[in-house]
Amino acid sequence: MIVNNSVRRSAQVAVAATALALLGTGIAAACHPQGVIQKDVKDTTTGSTFVKADTTGSALTVHPGDTLVYQITVSDLATAQDDQMINTLITDQLPAGLKLVTEDDLQTKFTVNQRTSVTRTITVQVTAQTAQVIENQACFTGDSIDHKVPQKGCDLAYVNVVVPAPTPSATPTPTPTPTPTPSASPSPSPQVLSDTTSTLPDTGASLAGTSLGLSAMVAAGMTYIRSRKQK
């Protein structure tokens, strides 16, 4: 009976030691942040609101030259004391088709307390000139205060670049070529027949007749003169 009690006490001691060990392990594991990241995007050119756009199907429609703002939020979902996430750093490598305009300080580490969030923004311009879907990924890293529970994660935001169809230029209306007006053919002037009587050519017959008449007259005169002398 005494032996049995000794065994029982030994067993109880062992259980207590195990419980203490487990309790100590639990205390050590209590410092456990739960970091998560979310990336949203909006188009300030078109005036859209922030959307999650974490799939190609939910991608935000944008156009070449638009200005976009990416909002990156890192949260610590843990609720226990000492669950804050320290040495937190956000990284975002812009892909081709986007040009950085401005960004919050992404080079400085920060702390995210339990049940709180920290937000950073990046402003970019769409430089892509062809229709395409652009994937932009942001990531974070962090640590627990005892440096035993490191944290990390990534999130995506997609934009769908749509290139508007070019506006067709108006085809100039051809100027009609004026049809030349045919010149009026001048009416033929009627020929006026001259009333001038044509003079027949002188054949010499008149002169001959005149000469004969004069000769006769001269002969008659001579005859008359001789007859007067004879008397």
CSV table of C-alpha atoms in Angstrom, one decimal, residues 51-209:
chain,number,residue,atom,x,y,z
A,51,VAL,CA,-10.3,48.2,-55.8
A,52,LYS,CA,-8.6,45.0,-54.8
A,53,ALA,CA,-8.0,43.7,-58.3
A,54,ASP,CA,-6.1,40.6,-57.2
A,55,THR,CA,-7.1,38.5,-60.2
A,56,THR,CA,-6.9,39.1,-63.9
A,57,GLY,CA,-10.7,39.0,-64.0
A,58,SER,CA,-11.0,41.8,-61.5
A,59,ALA,CA,-8.2,43.9,-63.1
A,60,LEU,CA,-8.8,47.7,-63.1
A,61,THR,CA,-9.2,49.1,-66.6
A,62,VAL,CA,-6.7,51.8,-67.4
A,63,HIS,CA,-5.3,53.7,-70.4
A,64,PRO,CA,-1.9,54.7,-71.6
A,65,GLY,CA,-0.8,57.9,-69.8
A,66,ASP,CA,-3.2,57.4,-66.8
A,67,THR,CA,-1.9,58.1,-63.3
A,68,LEU,CA,-2.5,55.2,-60.8
A,69,VAL,CA,-2.1,55.0,-57.0
A,70,TYR,CA,-1.3,51.7,-55.4
A,71,GLN,CA,-2.2,51.4,-51.7
A,72,ILE,CA,-0.3,48.8,-49.7
A,73,THR,CA,-1.7,47.9,-46.3
A,74,VAL,CA,0.2,45.7,-43.8
A,75,SER,CA,-1.8,44.5,-40.8
A,76,ASP,CA,-1.1,42.5,-37.6
A,77,LEU,CA,-4.2,40.4,-36.9
A,78,ALA,CA,-2.8,39.0,-33.6
A,79,THR,CA,-4.7,40.1,-30.4
A,80,ALA,CA,-2.5,39.0,-27.5
A,81,GLN,CA,-0.1,41.2,-25.7
A,82,ASP,CA,3.5,41.4,-27.1
A,83,ASP,CA,2.2,40.2,-30.5
A,84,GLN,CA,3.4,43.2,-32.4
A,85,MET,CA,5.3,42.8,-35.6
A,86,ILE,CA,8.7,44.6,-35.6
A,87,ASN,CA,11.2,45.4,-38.3
A,88,THR,CA,8.5,45.4,-40.9
A,89,LEU,CA,9.5,46.4,-44.4
A,90,ILE,CA,7.5,46.7,-47.7
A,91,THR,CA,9.0,46.1,-51.1
A,92,ASP,CA,7.5,46.8,-54.5
A,93,GLN,CA,9.3,46.3,-57.7
A,94,LEU,CA,7.5,48.1,-60.5
A,95,PRO,CA,7.0,46.0,-63.7
A,96,ALA,CA,7.5,47.2,-67.2
A,97,GLY,CA,4.7,49.5,-68.4
A,98,LEU,CA,4.6,51.5,-65.2
A,99,LYS,CA,6.8,54.5,-64.3
A,100,LEU,CA,7.3,55.7,-60.7
A,101,VAL,CA,6.0,59.2,-59.9
A,102,THR,CA,6.1,59.3,-56.1
A,103,GLU,CA,6.2,56.9,-53.2
A,104,ASP,CA,6.0,56.8,-49.5
A,105,ASP,CA,9.2,55.9,-47.7
A,106,LEU,CA,9.5,52.2,-48.4
A,107,GLN,CA,13.1,52.1,-47.2
A,108,THR,CA,12.4,52.5,-43.5
A,109,LYS,CA,11.4,49.6,-41.3
A,110,PHE,CA,8.4,50.1,-38.9
A,111,THR,CA,6.4,48.3,-36.2
A,112,VAL,CA,2.8,47.1,-36.6
A,113,ASN,CA,1.1,46.7,-33.3
A,114,GLN,CA,-1.4,43.9,-32.8
A,115,ARG,CA,-4.9,44.7,-34.2
A,116,THR,CA,-3.5,47.7,-36.2
A,117,SER,CA,-2.4,48.4,-39.8
A,118,VAL,CA,0.1,50.6,-41.6
A,119,THR,CA,-0.5,51.9,-45.1
A,120,ARG,CA,1.9,53.1,-47.8
A,121,THR,CA,1.1,54.4,-51.3
A,122,ILE,CA,2.9,54.5,-54.6
A,123,THR,CA,1.9,56.7,-57.5
A,124,VAL,CA,2.8,55.6,-61.0
A,125,GLN,CA,2.1,56.5,-64.6
A,126,VAL,CA,1.0,54.0,-67.2
A,127,THR,CA,3.7,54.0,-69.9
A,128,ALA,CA,2.5,50.9,-71.8
A,129,GLN,CA,1.3,51.7,-75.3
A,130,THR,CA,-0.1,48.3,-76.2
A,131,ALA,CA,-3.1,46.4,-74.8
A,132,GLN,CA,-1.9,44.2,-71.9
A,133,VAL,CA,-2.5,43.1,-68.3
A,134,ILE,CA,0.1,44.4,-65.9
A,135,GLU,CA,0.8,42.5,-62.7
A,136,ASN,CA,2.2,44.5,-59.8
A,137,GLN,CA,3.3,42.6,-56.6
A,138,ALA,CA,4.1,44.1,-53.2
A,139,CYS,CA,5.6,42.0,-50.4
A,140,PHE,CA,6.5,42.6,-46.7
A,141,THR,CA,8.7,41.0,-44.1
A,142,GLY,CA,8.6,41.4,-40.3
A,143,ASP,CA,9.5,39.7,-37.1
A,144,SER,CA,8.2,39.0,-33.6
A,145,ILE,CA,9.8,40.8,-30.6
A,146,ASP,CA,11.6,37.7,-29.5
A,147,HIS,CA,12.9,37.1,-33.1
A,148,LYS,CA,11.4,33.6,-33.2
A,149,VAL,CA,8.4,34.1,-35.4
A,150,PRO,CA,9.4,35.8,-38.7
A,151,GLN,CA,6.6,37.2,-40.9
A,152,LYS,CA,6.3,37.6,-44.7
A,153,GLY,CA,3.7,37.8,-47.4
A,154,CYS,CA,2.8,39.2,-50.8
A,155,ASP,CA,-0.2,40.5,-52.7
A,156,LEU,CA,-0.9,41.3,-56.3
A,157,ALA,CA,-2.9,44.0,-58.1
A,158,TYR,CA,-3.7,43.8,-61.8
A,159,VAL,CA,-4.5,46.5,-64.3
A,160,ASN,CA,-5.8,46.0,-67.8
A,161,VAL,CA,-4.3,48.5,-70.2
A,162,VAL,CA,-6.8,49.3,-73.0
A,163,VAL,CA,-5.7,51.3,-75.9
A,164,PRO,CA,-8.5,53.5,-77.3
A,165,ALA,CA,-9.1,53.1,-81.0
A,166,PRO,CA,-7.6,56.0,-83.0
A,167,THR,CA,-10.2,58.6,-84.0
A,168,PRO,CA,-10.4,58.5,-87.8
A,169,SER,CA,-9.4,61.7,-89.4
A,170,ALA,CA,-12.1,63.4,-91.5
A,171,THR,CA,-11.7,62.7,-95.2
A,172,PRO,CA,-11.5,66.1,-96.9
A,173,THR,CA,-14.3,66.6,-99.4
A,174,PRO,CA,-12.7,66.9,-102.8
A,175,THR,CA,-13.2,70.2,-104.5
A,176,PRO,CA,-15.1,69.6,-107.7
A,177,THR,CA,-13.2,70.6,-110.8
A,178,PRO,CA,-15.3,73.3,-112.5
A,179,THR,CA,-16.5,72.3,-116.0
A,180,PRO,CA,-15.3,74.8,-118.5
A,181,THR,CA,-18.1,76.7,-120.2
A,182,PRO,CA,-17.8,76.3,-123.9
A,183,SER,CA,-17.1,79.5,-125.7
A,184,ALA,CA,-20.0,80.5,-128.0
A,185,SER,CA,-19.0,80.0,-131.6
A,186,PRO,CA,-19.2,83.4,-133.4
A,187,SER,CA,-22.1,83.6,-135.8
A,188,PRO,CA,-20.8,83.9,-139.3
A,189,SER,CA,-21.2,87.5,-140.5
A,190,PRO,CA,-23.4,87.7,-143.5
A,191,GLN,CA,-21.5,88.7,-146.6
A,192,VAL,CA,-22.7,92.0,-147.9
A,193,LEU,CA,-22.7,92.0,-151.6
A,194,SER,CA,-21.2,95.3,-153.0
A,195,ASP,CA,-23.6,97.4,-155.0
A,196,THR,CA,-20.7,98.8,-157.0
A,197,THR,CA,-21.3,98.2,-160.6
A,198,SER,CA,-18.4,96.3,-162.1
A,199,THR,CA,-16.6,98.3,-164.8
A,200,LEU,CA,-16.1,96.3,-167.8
A,201,PRO,CA,-12.6,96.4,-169.1
A,202,ASP,CA,-11.8,98.9,-171.7
A,203,THR,CA,-11.3,97.0,-174.9
A,204,GLY,CA,-10.4,100.0,-177.0
A,205,ALA,CA,-13.6,100.0,-179.1
A,206,SER,CA,-14.7,103.3,-177.7
A,207,LEU,CA,-11.5,105.0,-178.4
A,208,ALA,CA,-11.6,103.8,-181.9
A,209,GLY,CA,-15.1,105.1,-182.4
